[in-house]
């Protein structure tokens, strides 16, 4: 059962040689992982947060060299990395790549995802449309659990219509805790008409392990 927080593309292990371009000259580094949005560069002395960097790398699949621009979005010091068993370094958020560079980078990441079934499934999940189920009161929440979830079906009034057969993420809001839970769903029927009648008839798929579901309905923090 996915949450709204993990809809970004997954990071995948990718060891790329990168050359950081600094005022003192070129400095070699290596990446630990990569995604559509960025890379994690291994470094025992990460650069400061929000620092703008330029670097280049050569794609192992095509041999093409890419000039990249990014921002240090997060860091992990050597000490913190040792305590957590992770790799020290800095997460770089890519931007302003230009159309050609962005396309080649995306093609490279696509190939990496295709070779990894788990990552590919996460990517497919991140591209799903989402529909919101707003629960105004605890009594409505109880009805949702005892009626809609019990039969695995829900009619959702919404102006955002998706074709029958579409897999969607059903985002359910808790009326008191503020938690959001995502439930797998499939559009069985599209009902068009007036604003009050328009909506989607959904089939809901519940997980075998209902621990997170039970915590959500109890108003407790769910694990992500």
PDB file of C-alpha atoms in Angstrom, residues 76-210:
ATOM      1  CA  UNK A  76      25.136  12.907   4.658  1.00  0.00           C
ATOM      2  CA  UNK A  77      28.374  13.426   6.575  1.00  0.00           C
ATOM      3  CA  UNK A  78      30.917  10.653   7.050  1.00  0.00           C
ATOM      4  CA  UNK A  79      30.033  10.415  10.754  1.00  0.00           C
ATOM      5  CA  UNK A  80      26.286  10.188  10.185  1.00  0.00           C
ATOM      6  CA  UNK A  81      26.827   7.720   7.350  1.00  0.00           C
ATOM      7  CA  UNK A  82      28.937   5.464   9.575  1.00  0.00           C
ATOM      8  CA  UNK A  83      26.271   5.422  12.311  1.00  0.00           C
ATOM      9  CA  UNK A  84      23.477   4.657   9.865  1.00  0.00           C
ATOM     10  CA  UNK A  85      25.401   2.222   7.690  1.00  0.00           C
ATOM     11  CA  UNK A  86      24.930   4.380   4.610  1.00  0.00           C
ATOM     12  CA  UNK A  87      27.240   6.022   2.094  1.00  0.00           C
ATOM     13  CA  UNK A  88      28.433   9.578   2.796  1.00  0.00           C
ATOM     14  CA  UNK A  89      27.883  12.188   0.148  1.00  0.00           C
ATOM     15  CA  UNK A  90      25.439  14.670  -1.319  1.00  0.00           C
ATOM     16  CA  UNK A  91      22.164  14.407  -3.171  1.00  0.00           C
ATOM     17  CA  UNK A  92      22.117  16.595  -6.269  1.00  0.00           C
ATOM     18  CA  UNK A  93      18.843  17.857  -7.712  1.00  0.00           C
ATOM     19  CA  UNK A  94      19.186  18.280 -11.471  1.00  0.00           C
ATOM     20  CA  UNK A  95      17.655  21.206 -13.330  1.00  0.00           C
ATOM     21  CA  UNK A  96      18.010  23.366 -16.458  1.00  0.00           C
ATOM     22  CA  UNK A  97      19.525  20.487 -18.391  1.00  0.00           C
ATOM     23  CA  UNK A  98      18.293  21.515 -21.802  1.00  0.00           C
ATOM     24  CA  UNK A  99      15.995  19.391 -23.960  1.00  0.00           C
ATOM     25  CA  UNK A 100      18.669  17.189 -25.530  1.00  0.00           C
ATOM     26  CA  UNK A 101      20.544  16.466 -22.296  1.00  0.00           C
ATOM     27  CA  UNK A 102      17.298  15.868 -20.401  1.00  0.00           C
ATOM     28  CA  UNK A 103      16.147  13.385 -23.061  1.00  0.00           C
ATOM     29  CA  UNK A 104      19.425  11.432 -23.027  1.00  0.00           C
ATOM     30  CA  UNK A 105      19.478  11.342 -19.228  1.00  0.00           C
ATOM     31  CA  UNK A 106      15.884  10.139 -19.127  1.00  0.00           C
ATOM     32  CA  UNK A 107      16.655   7.437 -21.704  1.00  0.00           C
ATOM     33  CA  UNK A 108      19.550   6.248 -19.535  1.00  0.00           C
ATOM     34  CA  UNK A 109      17.381   6.091 -16.401  1.00  0.00           C
ATOM     35  CA  UNK A 110      14.588   4.372 -18.347  1.00  0.00           C
ATOM     36  CA  UNK A 111      16.997   1.610 -19.372  1.00  0.00           C
ATOM     37  CA  UNK A 112      18.134   1.185 -15.772  1.00  0.00           C
ATOM     38  CA  UNK A 113      14.534   0.938 -14.569  1.00  0.00           C
ATOM     39  CA  UNK A 114      13.657  -1.605 -17.261  1.00  0.00           C
ATOM     40  CA  UNK A 115      16.438  -3.861 -15.984  1.00  0.00           C
ATOM     41  CA  UNK A 116      15.091  -3.704 -12.423  1.00  0.00           C
ATOM     42  CA  UNK A 117      11.536  -5.080 -11.953  1.00  0.00           C
ATOM     43  CA  UNK A 118      11.069  -3.502  -8.507  1.00  0.00           C
ATOM     44  CA  UNK A 119      12.133  -0.057  -9.719  1.00  0.00           C
ATOM     45  CA  UNK A 120      10.014  -0.440 -12.848  1.00  0.00           C
ATOM     46  CA  UNK A 121       6.960  -1.204 -10.730  1.00  0.00           C
ATOM     47  CA  UNK A 122       7.606   1.890  -8.589  1.00  0.00           C
ATOM     48  CA  UNK A 123       7.910   4.042 -11.711  1.00  0.00           C
ATOM     49  CA  UNK A 124       4.644   2.717 -13.072  1.00  0.00           C
ATOM     50  CA  UNK A 125       3.051   3.432  -9.701  1.00  0.00           C
ATOM     51  CA  UNK A 126       4.405   6.992  -9.611  1.00  0.00           C
ATOM     52  CA  UNK A 127       2.766   7.702 -12.980  1.00  0.00           C
ATOM     53  CA  UNK A 128      -0.687   6.626 -11.868  1.00  0.00           C
ATOM     54  CA  UNK A 129      -3.370   9.289 -11.571  1.00  0.00           C
ATOM     55  CA  UNK A 130      -4.639   9.943  -8.062  1.00  0.00           C
ATOM     56  CA  UNK A 131      -8.191  10.508  -6.840  1.00  0.00           C
ATOM     57  CA  UNK A 132      -8.984  11.961  -3.413  1.00  0.00           C
ATOM     58  CA  UNK A 133     -11.508  10.562  -0.968  1.00  0.00           C
ATOM     59  CA  UNK A 134     -12.276  13.237   1.592  1.00  0.00           C
ATOM     60  CA  UNK A 135     -13.687  11.867   4.841  1.00  0.00           C
ATOM     61  CA  UNK A 136     -15.341  14.722   6.790  1.00  0.00           C
ATOM     62  CA  UNK A 137     -16.263  12.961  10.074  1.00  0.00           C
ATOM     63  CA  UNK A 138     -15.379   9.837  12.093  1.00  0.00           C
ATOM     64  CA  UNK A 139     -18.835   8.399  11.399  1.00  0.00           C
ATOM     65  CA  UNK A 140     -18.286   8.680   7.652  1.00  0.00           C
ATOM     66  CA  UNK A 141     -14.870   7.053   8.130  1.00  0.00           C
ATOM     67  CA  UNK A 142     -16.496   4.147   9.951  1.00  0.00           C
ATOM     68  CA  UNK A 143     -19.046   3.740   7.145  1.00  0.00           C
ATOM     69  CA  UNK A 144     -16.240   3.811   4.590  1.00  0.00           C
ATOM     70  CA  UNK A 145     -14.467   0.989   6.402  1.00  0.00           C
ATOM     71  CA  UNK A 146     -17.484  -1.176   7.208  1.00  0.00           C
ATOM     72  CA  UNK A 147     -19.315  -0.752   3.892  1.00  0.00           C
ATOM     73  CA  UNK A 148     -17.072   0.405   1.051  1.00  0.00           C
ATOM     74  CA  UNK A 149     -13.885  -1.397   2.046  1.00  0.00           C
ATOM     75  CA  UNK A 150     -15.750  -4.503   3.154  1.00  0.00           C
ATOM     76  CA  UNK A 151     -17.284  -4.981  -0.297  1.00  0.00           C
ATOM     77  CA  UNK A 152     -14.231  -3.629  -2.128  1.00  0.00           C
ATOM     78  CA  UNK A 153     -16.194  -1.060  -4.102  1.00  0.00           C
ATOM     79  CA  UNK A 154     -16.674   2.689  -3.933  1.00  0.00           C
ATOM     80  CA  UNK A 155     -18.576   5.295  -5.914  1.00  0.00           C
ATOM     81  CA  UNK A 156     -16.588   8.513  -5.782  1.00  0.00           C
ATOM     82  CA  UNK A 157     -18.196  11.773  -6.839  1.00  0.00           C
ATOM     83  CA  UNK A 158     -15.488  13.716  -8.659  1.00  0.00           C
ATOM     84  CA  UNK A 159     -15.151  15.959 -11.728  1.00  0.00           C
ATOM     85  CA  UNK A 160     -11.786  14.287 -12.534  1.00  0.00           C
ATOM     86  CA  UNK A 161     -12.852  11.367 -14.684  1.00  0.00           C
ATOM     87  CA  UNK A 162     -10.514   8.606 -15.886  1.00  0.00           C
ATOM     88  CA  UNK A 163     -11.337   5.909 -18.465  1.00  0.00           C
ATOM     89  CA  UNK A 164     -12.665   2.545 -17.342  1.00  0.00           C
ATOM     90  CA  UNK A 165      -9.825   0.125 -16.651  1.00  0.00           C
ATOM     91  CA  UNK A 166      -7.431   2.829 -15.424  1.00  0.00           C
ATOM     92  CA  UNK A 167      -5.402   1.948 -12.322  1.00  0.00           C
ATOM     93  CA  UNK A 168      -5.514   4.840  -9.852  1.00  0.00           C
ATOM     94  CA  UNK A 169      -4.253   5.662  -6.377  1.00  0.00           C
ATOM     95  CA  UNK A 170      -7.168   6.327  -4.065  1.00  0.00           C
ATOM     96  CA  UNK A 171      -5.980   8.886  -1.487  1.00  0.00           C
ATOM     97  CA  UNK A 172      -8.093   8.615   1.669  1.00  0.00           C
ATOM     98  CA  UNK A 173      -7.869  11.426   4.223  1.00  0.00           C
ATOM     99  CA  UNK A 174      -8.430  10.816   7.948  1.00  0.00           C
ATOM    100  CA  UNK A 175     -10.867  13.357   9.471  1.00  0.00           C
ATOM    101  CA  UNK A 176      -8.970  13.840  12.749  1.00  0.00           C
ATOM    102  CA  UNK A 177      -5.346  12.691  12.401  1.00  0.00           C
ATOM    103  CA  UNK A 178      -4.703  14.340   9.050  1.00  0.00           C
ATOM    104  CA  UNK A 179      -3.080  11.129   7.764  1.00  0.00           C
ATOM    105  CA  UNK A 180      -3.440  10.168   4.109  1.00  0.00           C
ATOM    106  CA  UNK A 181      -3.606   6.534   3.082  1.00  0.00           C
ATOM    107  CA  UNK A 182      -3.276   5.300  -0.505  1.00  0.00           C
ATOM    108  CA  UNK A 183      -5.343   2.349  -1.679  1.00  0.00           C
ATOM    109  CA  UNK A 184      -4.934   0.588  -5.015  1.00  0.00           C
ATOM    110  CA  UNK A 185      -8.022   0.978  -7.157  1.00  0.00           C
ATOM    111  CA  UNK A 186      -9.308   0.340 -10.658  1.00  0.00           C
ATOM    112  CA  UNK A 187     -11.939   2.385 -12.494  1.00  0.00           C
ATOM    113  CA  UNK A 188     -14.821   0.031 -13.299  1.00  0.00           C
ATOM    114  CA  UNK A 189     -17.281   2.600 -14.612  1.00  0.00           C
ATOM    115  CA  UNK A 190     -17.340   6.282 -15.494  1.00  0.00           C
ATOM    116  CA  UNK A 191     -20.536   8.125 -14.631  1.00  0.00           C
ATOM    117  CA  UNK A 192     -20.893  11.386 -16.532  1.00  0.00           C
ATOM    118  CA  UNK A 193     -23.643  13.896 -16.029  1.00  0.00           C
ATOM    119  CA  UNK A 194     -24.346  16.828 -13.738  1.00  0.00           C
ATOM    120  CA  UNK A 195     -21.791  17.883 -11.134  1.00  0.00           C
ATOM    121  CA  UNK A 196     -23.743  16.093  -8.387  1.00  0.00           C
ATOM    122  CA  UNK A 197     -23.928  12.848 -10.388  1.00  0.00           C
ATOM    123  CA  UNK A 198     -20.511  12.753 -12.045  1.00  0.00           C
ATOM    124  CA  UNK A 199     -17.992  10.298 -10.679  1.00  0.00           C
ATOM    125  CA  UNK A 200     -16.130   7.006 -10.808  1.00  0.00           C
ATOM    126  CA  UNK A 201     -17.136   3.548  -9.703  1.00  0.00           C
ATOM    127  CA  UNK A 202     -13.998   1.965  -8.272  1.00  0.00           C
ATOM    128  CA  UNK A 203     -12.849  -1.509  -7.294  1.00  0.00           C
ATOM    129  CA  UNK A 204     -10.541  -1.371  -4.285  1.00  0.00           C
ATOM    130  CA  UNK A 205      -7.616  -3.744  -3.755  1.00  0.00           C
ATOM    131  CA  UNK A 206      -6.615  -4.217  -0.125  1.00  0.00           C
ATOM    132  CA  UNK A 207      -3.254  -5.605   1.056  1.00  0.00           C
ATOM    133  CA  UNK A 208      -2.918  -9.002   2.707  1.00  0.00           C
ATOM    134  CA  UNK A 209      -1.190  -7.332   5.652  1.00  0.00           C
ATOM    135  CA  UNK A 210      -3.708  -4.907   7.166  1.00  0.00           C
TER     136      UNK A 210
END
